[in-house]
CSV table of C-alpha atoms and ligand atoms in Angstrom, one decimal:
chain,number,residue,atom,x,y,z
A,1,UNK,CA,2.9,27.4,-3.8
A,2,UNK,CA,1.8,28.3,-7.4
A,3,UNK,CA,0.0,31.7,-8.1
A,4,UNK,CA,-2.6,30.5,-10.3
A,5,UNK,CA,-4.2,27.1,-9.7
A,6,UNK,CA,-3.8,24.4,-12.3
A,7,UNK,CA,-6.3,22.5,-14.7
A,8,UNK,CA,-8.0,19.3,-13.2
A,9,UNK,CA,-7.1,17.4,-16.1
A,10,UNK,CA,-3.0,18.6,-15.9
A,11,UNK,CA,-3.1,17.9,-11.8
A,12,UNK,CA,-4.6,14.2,-12.3
A,13,UNK,CA,-2.4,13.6,-14.9
A,14,UNK,CA,0.3,14.6,-12.7
A,15,UNK,CA,-0.9,12.8,-9.6
A,16,UNK,CA,-1.0,9.3,-12.1
A,17,UNK,CA,2.3,9.8,-12.8
A,18,UNK,CA,3.4,10.0,-9.4
A,19,UNK,CA,1.2,7.2,-8.3
A,20,UNK,CA,3.0,5.0,-11.0
A,21,UNK,CA,6.3,5.9,-9.4
A,22,UNK,CA,5.0,3.7,-6.2
A,23,UNK,CA,5.6,-0.3,-6.0
A,24,UNK,CA,2.3,-2.0,-6.7
A,25,UNK,CA,1.5,-4.5,-4.3
A,26,UNK,CA,2.1,-7.5,-6.7
A,27,UNK,CA,5.8,-8.4,-6.1
A,28,UNK,CA,5.9,-6.9,-2.6
A,29,UNK,CA,6.2,-9.8,0.1
A,30,UNK,CA,7.6,-7.6,3.0
A,31,UNK,CA,4.6,-5.4,3.8
A,32,UNK,CA,2.1,-6.3,6.6
A,33,UNK,CA,-0.3,-3.9,4.8
A,34,UNK,CA,-2.5,-5.0,2.0
A,35,UNK,CA,-4.8,-4.0,-0.8
A,36,UNK,CA,-8.0,-2.5,1.0
A,37,UNK,CA,-11.1,-4.7,0.3
A,38,UNK,CA,-13.2,-3.0,-1.9
A,39,UNK,CA,-16.0,-2.7,1.2
A,40,UNK,CA,-13.3,-1.0,2.5
A,41,UNK,CA,-12.4,1.4,-0.2
A,42,UNK,CA,-16.5,2.3,-0.5
A,43,UNK,CA,-17.2,2.7,3.0
A,44,UNK,CA,-13.6,5.3,3.1
A,45,UNK,CA,-14.8,7.0,0.5
A,46,UNK,CA,-18.2,8.0,2.3
A,47,UNK,CA,-16.7,9.2,5.3
A,48,UNK,CA,-13.7,11.6,3.9
A,49,UNK,CA,-15.1,14.7,5.8
A,50,UNK,CA,-15.8,13.1,9.2
A,51,UNK,CA,-13.5,14.1,12.5
A,52,UNK,CA,-13.6,11.6,15.6
A,53,UNK,CA,-11.5,14.2,17.5
A,54,UNK,CA,-15.0,16.3,17.5
A,55,UNK,CA,-17.2,13.1,18.2
A,56,UNK,CA,-20.3,15.1,18.9
A,57,UNK,CA,-20.3,16.2,15.6
A,58,UNK,CA,-20.2,13.4,14.0
A,59,UNK,CA,-22.5,11.1,15.9
A,60,UNK,CA,-22.9,8.2,13.4
A,61,UNK,CA,-19.1,7.9,13.1
A,62,UNK,CA,-18.8,7.6,16.7
A,63,UNK,CA,-21.3,5.1,16.9
A,64,UNK,CA,-19.0,3.3,14.3
A,65,UNK,CA,-16.0,3.6,16.1
A,66,UNK,CA,-18.0,1.9,19.3
A,67,UNK,CA,-18.9,-0.7,17.1
A,68,UNK,CA,-15.5,-1.9,15.9
A,69,UNK,CA,-14.2,-1.4,19.9
A,70,UNK,CA,-17.3,-3.9,20.7
A,71,UNK,CA,-16.6,-6.3,18.0
A,72,UNK,CA,-13.0,-6.8,18.5
A,73,UNK,CA,-13.5,-6.9,22.6
A,74,UNK,CA,-16.3,-9.6,21.9
A,75,UNK,CA,-13.9,-11.1,19.2
A,76,UNK,CA,-10.8,-11.0,22.3
A,77,UNK,CA,-13.4,-12.3,24.6
A,78,UNK,CA,-14.7,-9.5,26.3
A,79,UNK,CA,-17.8,-7.5,25.7
A,80,UNK,CA,-17.2,-5.3,28.1
A,81,UNK,CA,-13.7,-4.0,26.7
A,82,UNK,CA,-13.1,-0.6,26.3
A,83,UNK,CA,-11.2,1.0,23.5
A,84,UNK,CA,-10.8,3.6,21.0
A,85,UNK,CA,-9.5,3.7,17.6
A,86,UNK,CA,-6.1,5.1,16.6
A,87,UNK,CA,-3.7,5.3,14.0
A,88,UNK,CA,-2.3,2.2,14.5
A,89,UNK,CA,0.0,-0.4,16.4
A,90,UNK,CA,2.7,2.4,17.6
A,91,UNK,CA,0.0,4.8,19.1
A,92,UNK,CA,-2.0,1.6,20.4
A,93,UNK,CA,1.7,1.0,22.1
A,94,UNK,CA,2.4,3.9,23.4
A,95,UNK,CA,-1.0,4.7,24.9
A,96,UNK,CA,-1.0,1.3,26.7
A,97,UNK,CA,2.4,2.1,28.3
A,98,UNK,CA,1.1,5.5,29.2
A,99,UNK,CA,-1.7,3.8,31.1
A,100,UNK,CA,0.3,1.3,32.5
A,101,UNK,CA,2.7,4.1,34.1
A,102,UNK,CA,-0.1,5.9,35.2
A,103,UNK,CA,-1.5,3.3,37.0
A,104,UNK,CA,1.7,1.9,38.9
A,105,UNK,CA,2.8,5.7,39.7
A,106,UNK,CA,6.2,4.7,40.5
A,107,UNK,CA,9.4,7.3,40.2
A,108,UNK,CA,11.5,5.3,38.0
A,109,UNK,CA,9.2,3.0,35.7
A,110,UNK,CA,11.0,0.1,33.8
A,111,UNK,CA,8.8,-2.3,31.4
A,112,UNK,CA,9.9,-5.7,30.0
A,113,UNK,CA,9.5,-6.9,26.5
A,114,UNK,CA,10.7,-9.6,24.4
A,115,UNK,CA,13.6,-8.5,21.9
A,116,UNK,CA,11.5,-9.6,19.1
A,117,UNK,CA,9.4,-6.2,19.9
A,118,UNK,CA,8.4,-4.1,17.7
A,119,UNK,CA,10.4,-0.4,17.4
A,120,UNK,CA,7.3,1.3,18.1
A,121,UNK,CA,8.7,0.4,22.0
A,122,UNK,CA,11.7,2.3,21.3
A,123,UNK,CA,9.6,5.4,20.9
A,124,UNK,CA,7.0,4.6,23.7
A,125,UNK,CA,9.9,4.4,26.1
A,126,UNK,CA,12.2,7.4,24.9
A,127,UNK,CA,8.9,9.7,25.0
A,128,UNK,CA,7.7,8.4,28.2
A,129,UNK,CA,11.1,8.2,30.1
A,130,UNK,CA,10.9,4.5,30.7
A,131,UNK,CA,13.4,1.9,30.9
A,132,UNK,CA,13.0,-0.9,28.8
A,133,UNK,CA,14.3,-4.2,30.0
A,134,UNK,CA,14.6,-7.0,26.8
A,135,UNK,CA,14.5,-10.2,27.2
A,136,UNK,CA,16.0,-12.8,25.0
A,137,UNK,CA,13.8,-15.2,23.1
A,138,UNK,CA,14.5,-19.1,23.0
A,139,UNK,CA,15.0,-21.4,20.2
A,140,UNK,CA,11.5,-20.9,18.8
A,141,UNK,CA,11.9,-17.0,18.8
A,142,UNK,CA,9.5,-16.6,21.6
A,143,UNK,CA,10.0,-14.5,24.9
A,144,UNK,CA,11.7,-16.7,27.6
A,145,UNK,CA,9.1,-16.2,30.5
A,146,UNK,CA,12.1,-17.3,33.2
A,147,UNK,CA,13.7,-14.1,32.1
A,148,UNK,CA,10.8,-12.3,32.6
A,149,UNK,CA,10.5,-13.2,36.0
A,150,UNK,CA,14.1,-12.5,36.9
A,151,UNK,CA,13.9,-9.0,35.3
A,152,UNK,CA,10.7,-7.7,37.4
A,153,UNK,CA,11.2,-5.6,40.4
A,154,UNK,CA,9.3,-2.9,42.4
A,155,UNK,CA,9.6,-0.2,39.4
A,156,UNK,CA,8.2,-3.0,36.8
A,157,UNK,CA,5.0,-0.9,35.6
A,158,UNK,CA,4.3,-3.3,32.2
A,159,UNK,CA,5.1,-6.4,30.9
A,160,UNK,CA,4.8,-6.7,27.0
A,161,UNK,CA,4.2,-10.2,25.2
A,162,UNK,CA,3.5,-10.3,21.1
A,163,UNK,CA,0.9,-12.2,19.5
A,164,UNK,CA,2.4,-12.4,16.1
A,165,UNK,CA,5.8,-10.6,16.1
A,166,UNK,CA,6.5,-8.4,13.2
A,167,UNK,CA,10.0,-10.3,12.0
A,168,UNK,CA,9.4,-14.4,12.9
A,169,UNK,CA,5.5,-14.2,12.8
A,170,UNK,CA,5.4,-16.1,16.7
A,171,UNK,CA,3.3,-15.8,19.5
A,172,UNK,CA,4.9,-15.3,22.9
A,173,UNK,CA,3.5,-17.6,25.9
A,174,UNK,CA,0.9,-15.1,26.9
A,175,UNK,CA,-0.5,-17.7,29.1
A,176,UNK,CA,2.4,-17.7,31.4
A,177,UNK,CA,2.8,-14.1,31.0
A,178,UNK,CA,-0.5,-13.5,32.3
A,179,UNK,CA,-0.1,-15.8,35.2
A,180,UNK,CA,3.1,-14.0,36.1
A,181,UNK,CA,0.9,-10.5,35.8
A,182,UNK,CA,-1.9,-11.4,38.1
A,183,UNK,CA,0.9,-13.2,40.6
A,184,UNK,CA,3.1,-10.1,40.6
A,185,UNK,CA,-0.1,-7.5,40.2
A,186,UNK,CA,1.8,-6.1,36.8
A,187,UNK,CA,0.1,-4.9,34.1
A,188,UNK,CA,0.5,-7.1,30.7
A,189,UNK,CA,0.0,-5.5,27.6
A,190,UNK,CA,-0.6,-7.7,24.5
A,191,UNK,CA,0.9,-6.5,21.0
A,192,UNK,CA,-1.7,-8.1,18.7
A,193,UNK,CA,-1.2,-5.3,16.1
A,194,UNK,CA,-0.6,-8.1,13.4
A,195,UNK,CA,-1.7,-11.1,15.2
A,196,UNK,CA,-5.2,-10.1,16.3
A,197,UNK,CA,-6.8,-10.7,13.4
A,198,UNK,CA,-5.3,-13.8,12.8
A,199,UNK,CA,-5.2,-16.0,15.7
A,200,UNK,CA,-8.5,-15.7,16.4
A,201,UNK,CA,-9.6,-17.3,13.0
A,202,UNK,CA,-7.2,-20.2,13.3
A,203,UNK,CA,-8.4,-23.6,13.8
A,204,UNK,CA,-6.4,-23.9,16.7
A,205,UNK,CA,-6.1,-20.7,17.9
A,206,UNK,CA,-3.1,-20.0,20.7
A,207,UNK,CA,-4.1,-17.9,23.7
A,208,UNK,CA,-3.4,-14.4,23.9
A,209,UNK,CA,-6.5,-12.1,24.8
A,210,UNK,CA,-8.8,-11.3,27.4
A,211,UNK,CA,-9.9,-14.9,28.3
A,212,UNK,CA,-6.6,-14.9,30.1
A,213,UNK,CA,-7.4,-12.7,33.3
A,214,UNK,CA,-4.1,-11.1,33.4
A,215,UNK,CA,-4.5,-9.3,30.0
A,216,UNK,CA,-4.9,-5.6,30.6
A,217,UNK,CA,-4.9,-4.0,27.1
A,218,UNK,CA,-4.2,-5.2,23.6
A,219,UNK,CA,-3.4,-3.2,20.2
A,220,UNK,CA,-5.2,-4.9,17.0
A,221,UNK,CA,-4.5,-3.4,13.8
A,222,UNK,CA,-7.5,-3.8,11.4
A,223,UNK,CA,-5.0,-2.2,8.8
A,224,UNK,CA,-3.2,-4.9,8.7
A,225,UNK,CA,-4.8,-8.5,8.4
A,226,UNK,CA,-8.2,-6.4,8.7
A,227,UNK,CA,-8.1,-5.5,5.2
A,228,UNK,CA,-9.2,-1.8,6.2
A,229,UNK,CA,-7.9,1.6,4.6
A,230,UNK,CA,-5.0,3.0,6.0
A,231,UNK,CA,-4.8,4.2,9.0
A,232,UNK,CA,-6.4,2.6,11.6
A,233,UNK,CA,-5.6,0.4,14.7
A,234,UNK,CA,-7.4,-0.3,17.8
A,235,UNK,CA,-6.5,-0.2,21.5
A,236,UNK,CA,-8.6,-2.1,24.0
A,237,UNK,CA,-8.6,-2.2,27.6
A,238,UNK,CA,-10.3,-4.4,30.1
A,239,UNK,CA,-12.7,-2.1,31.2
A,240,UNK,CA,-13.4,2.0,30.0
A,241,UNK,CA,-11.9,3.4,33.5
A,242,UNK,CA,-8.4,2.4,32.5
A,243,UNK,CA,-8.8,4.1,29.3
A,244,UNK,CA,-9.9,7.2,30.9
A,245,UNK,CA,-7.0,7.7,33.0
A,246,UNK,CA,-5.5,9.4,30.0
A,247,UNK,CA,-8.5,11.9,29.8
A,248,UNK,CA,-7.8,15.3,29.3
A,249,UNK,CA,-10.2,18.3,29.8
A,250,UNK,CA,-11.5,19.4,26.3
A,251,UNK,CA,-13.7,22.1,26.8
A,252,UNK,CA,-14.7,23.8,24.1
A,253,UNK,CA,-15.5,20.4,21.7
A,254,UNK,CA,-18.5,18.7,21.7
A,255,UNK,CA,-17.4,16.3,24.5
A,256,UNK,CA,-15.5,17.4,27.3
A,257,UNK,CA,-12.8,14.8,28.0
A,258,UNK,CA,-10.1,13.0,25.3
A,259,UNK,CA,-8.4,10.1,26.0
A,260,UNK,CA,-6.6,9.8,22.4
A,261,UNK,CA,-3.3,10.8,21.3
A,262,UNK,CA,-4.3,12.1,18.2
A,263,UNK,CA,-6.4,15.3,18.2
A,264,UNK,CA,-7.9,15.3,15.0
A,265,UNK,CA,-8.8,11.7,13.5
A,266,UNK,CA,-10.7,10.7,10.4
A,267,UNK,CA,-13.5,8.4,10.8
A,268,UNK,CA,-13.0,7.3,7.1
A,269,UNK,CA,-10.5,4.2,7.8
A,270,UNK,CA,-12.6,3.6,10.9
A,271,UNK,CA,-15.9,3.1,8.4
A,272,UNK,CA,-13.5,0.9,6.4
A,273,UNK,CA,-12.6,-1.2,9.4
A,274,UNK,CA,-16.3,-2.0,10.7
A,275,UNK,CA,-17.5,-2.3,7.0
A,276,UNK,CA,-14.8,-5.3,6.4
A,277,UNK,CA,-15.5,-7.0,9.6
A,278,UNK,CA,-19.2,-6.5,8.9
A,279,UNK,CA,-19.1,-7.5,5.3
A,280,UNK,CA,-16.9,-11.1,5.7
A,281,UNK,CA,-17.9,-11.7,9.7
A,282,UNK,CA,-16.3,-14.6,11.3
A,283,UNK,CA,-16.8,-17.1,8.3
A,284,UNK,CA,-15.4,-14.5,5.7
A,285,UNK,CA,-12.2,-13.5,8.0
A,286,UNK,CA,-11.9,-17.3,8.7
A,287,UNK,CA,-11.7,-17.8,4.8
A,288,UNK,CA,-9.0,-14.8,4.5
A,289,UNK,CA,-6.9,-16.3,7.1
A,290,UNK,CA,-7.0,-19.9,6.1
A,291,UNK,CA,-6.0,-18.5,2.8
A,292,UNK,CA,-2.9,-17.0,3.8
A,293,UNK,CA,-2.1,-20.0,6.3
A,294,UNK,CA,-2.5,-22.0,3.2
A,295,UNK,CA,-0.1,-20.0,1.0
A,296,UNK,CA,2.5,-19.7,3.9
A,297,UNK,CA,2.6,-23.2,4.2
A,298,UNK,CA,3.1,-23.7,0.7
A,299,UNK,CA,5.9,-21.4,0.5
A,300,UNK,CA,7.9,-23.1,3.2
A,301,UNK,CA,7.4,-26.4,1.3
A,302,UNK,CA,8.5,-25.1,-2.1
A,303,UNK,CA,11.4,-23.3,-0.2
A,304,UNK,CA,12.3,-26.0,1.5
A,305,UNK,CA,12.2,-28.2,-1.8
A,306,UNK,CA,15.0,-25.5,-3.3
A,307,UNK,CA,17.0,-26.6,-0.2
A,308,UNK,CA,16.4,-23.0,2.1
A,309,UNK,CA,14.8,-24.4,5.1
A,310,UNK,CA,12.6,-22.2,7.3
A,311,UNK,CA,14.0,-20.5,10.1
A,312,UNK,CA,11.1,-21.4,12.4
A,313,UNK,CA,7.5,-22.4,12.0
A,314,UNK,CA,5.3,-19.4,12.5
A,315,UNK,CA,2.2,-19.4,14.2
A,316,UNK,CA,1.1,-16.7,11.6
A,317,UNK,CA,1.5,-15.9,8.2
A,318,UNK,CA,5.3,-14.8,8.6
A,319,UNK,CA,7.8,-17.1,6.8
A,320,UNK,CA,11.3,-16.6,7.4
A,321,UNK,CA,14.1,-19.0,5.5
A,322,UNK,CA,17.9,-19.4,5.6
A,323,UNK,CA,18.2,-17.7,1.9
A,324,UNK,CA,20.9,-15.4,1.6
A,325,UNK,CA,19.7,-14.2,-2.2
A,326,UNK,CA,16.5,-12.4,-3.4
A,327,UNK,CA,15.6,-13.4,-6.8
A,328,UNK,CA,15.4,-9.9,-8.7
A,329,UNK,CA,12.3,-7.9,-9.2
A,330,UNK,CA,10.7,-9.2,-5.7
A,331,UNK,CA,10.7,-7.5,-2.4
A,332,UNK,CA,11.6,-9.3,0.8
A,333,UNK,CA,12.6,-8.2,4.0
A,334,UNK,CA,15.5,-9.3,6.1
A,335,UNK,CA,15.3,-9.9,9.9
A,336,UNK,CA,17.9,-8.7,12.2
A,337,UNK,CA,19.6,-12.0,12.4
A,338,UNK,CA,19.6,-11.9,8.2
A,339,UNK,CA,16.8,-14.5,7.7
A,340,UNK,CA,14.4,-13.8,4.2
A,341,UNK,CA,11.0,-12.3,5.3
A,342,UNK,CA,8.2,-12.9,3.6
A,343,UNK,CA,4.5,-11.8,4.8
A,344,UNK,CA,2.1,-14.0,2.9
A,345,UNK,CA,-0.8,-11.1,3.1
A,346,UNK,CA,-4.0,-11.5,1.3
A,347,UNK,CA,-2.4,-10.0,-1.9
A,348,UNK,CA,0.2,-12.7,-2.1
A,349,UNK,CA,-1.9,-15.4,-3.9
A,350,UNK,CA,-1.0,-18.6,-4.7
A,351,UNK,CA,0.0,-17.6,-8.4
A,352,UNK,CA,2.4,-15.0,-6.8
A,353,UNK,CA,4.1,-17.8,-4.0
A,354,UNK,CA,4.5,-20.3,-7.3
A,355,UNK,CA,6.0,-17.6,-9.3
A,356,UNK,CA,8.2,-16.5,-6.9
A,357,UNK,CA,9.1,-20.0,-6.2
A,358,UNK,CA,10.1,-20.7,-9.9
A,359,UNK,CA,12.7,-17.6,-9.5
A,360,UNK,CA,13.9,-18.8,-6.4
A,361,UNK,CA,14.6,-22.3,-8.0
A,362,UNK,CA,16.6,-20.1,-11.0
A,363,UNK,CA,19.1,-19.1,-8.1
A,364,UNK,CA,22.5,-20.0,-8.6
A,365,UNK,CA,22.8,-21.8,-5.1
A,366,UNK,CA,19.4,-23.9,-5.4
A,367,UNK,CA,19.1,-27.6,-5.0
A,368,UNK,CA,18.1,-29.2,-7.9
B,1,LIG,N1,3.5,-4.2,16.5
B,1,LIG,C1,3.5,-5.1,15.8
B,1,LIG,C2,3.7,-6.4,16.0
B,1,LIG,C3,4.1,-4.7,14.4
B,1,LIG,O1,4.2,-5.6,13.7
B,1,LIG,C4,3.8,-3.3,13.8
B,1,LIG,C5,4.0,-2.9,12.8
B,1,LIG,C6,3.7,-2.3,15.0
B,1,LIG,C7,3.3,-3.0,16.2
B,1,LIG,C8,3.3,-0.8,14.3
B,1,LIG,O2,2.2,-0.6,13.9
B,1,LIG,P1,2.1,0.5,12.9
B,1,LIG,O3,3.3,0.4,11.5
B,1,LIG,O4,0.4,0.6,12.1
B,1,LIG,O5,2.0,1.7,13.8
B,1,LIG,N2,4.7,-3.6,11.8
B,1,LIG,C9,5.0,-3.1,10.0
B,1,LIG,C10,6.9,-3.1,10.4
B,1,LIG,O6,7.2,-2.2,11.2
B,1,LIG,C11,4.5,-2.0,9.9
B,1,LIG,C12,4.6,-2.3,8.1
B,1,LIG,C13,3.7,-2.5,7.1
B,1,LIG,C14,6.2,-1.9,7.7
B,1,LIG,C15,3.8,-2.2,6.0
B,1,LIG,C16,6.1,-1.8,6.2
B,1,LIG,C17,5.2,-2.1,5.6
B,1,LIG,O7,5.5,-2.0,4.0
B,1,LIG,O8,7.2,-4.0,9.7
């Protein structure tokens, strides 16, 4: 660290130089995050110093967190849902597994996840010493529920279903998983980190939420399709009592118990998440999602014209293709099976799709 501080001018010029080294979002087709909505940035700036780790000091901010949980609970057909604002899907998934493990109280716990599960479950299982049993997906890249039945034993503490898989944008058969969960009395966690703010706004939404009686908890990330600032996710549980299984005593804070994984937590992204939901409302969110889905369909149609078939028809705005080459200048990702993967986030406007398709058409192996 330098002995004498530098001038604001030279500091800001240094920072903007570093910022220029970042990739702007304009040719990024691989990200599940996007440019925050302007209202999110404004709300974020208002709450910079807030700490939800000691909520009694920041009652207004804590009320916003409750509002976020309330709004998302209602969106997921359960007004009485418990929950709190996490740092994102990873923390929500870890916490859900902690709850499931605690509820079951067995000696050698295992969980059942689809092979399409996000790598946060590897982290969670490692931390919690839980065995991960992986279920293969069917030809539509959805979890095969017959295998789920086969893998369950008396030490199974949780079944995980994904509503909007990271790689292929698919929704697992959550309705069937819910029946299994009720039948076998097992905790069902739905990872809707991505799809949670897409599916409710589709014309024909696939079932994935608390309307299904077996669903015990849900992860959903405002910092993905919720257009908030980073980082904010939300873990929702069917009731507060389940969430409070994670409580520890916090004797010297303004509240005497905490169920969160992190201690100090900024209220700024939480305020931004609430701001976007309030500002856009269901109508505005439907418009955002409709735009992304329309662009996804246009991308699929365009890619097929140039001879690159879609790997699977996605349930949400993630499209994957049999296309071994990537046009220069674009950032796409590759799935574990090698498919080209494009996430049609709100920053991926129609003109971006058209520009990308133009560059695709110029690849040597494109059909003319
Ligand atoms: N669950 C699902 C279904 C996810 O897709 C993700 C993240 C998580 C959980 C974990 O969420 P957090 O990363 O918020 O803890 N999916 C993206 C991924 O890993 C995250 C991402 C976002 C990656 C932007 C790259 C990027 O540029 O692919």
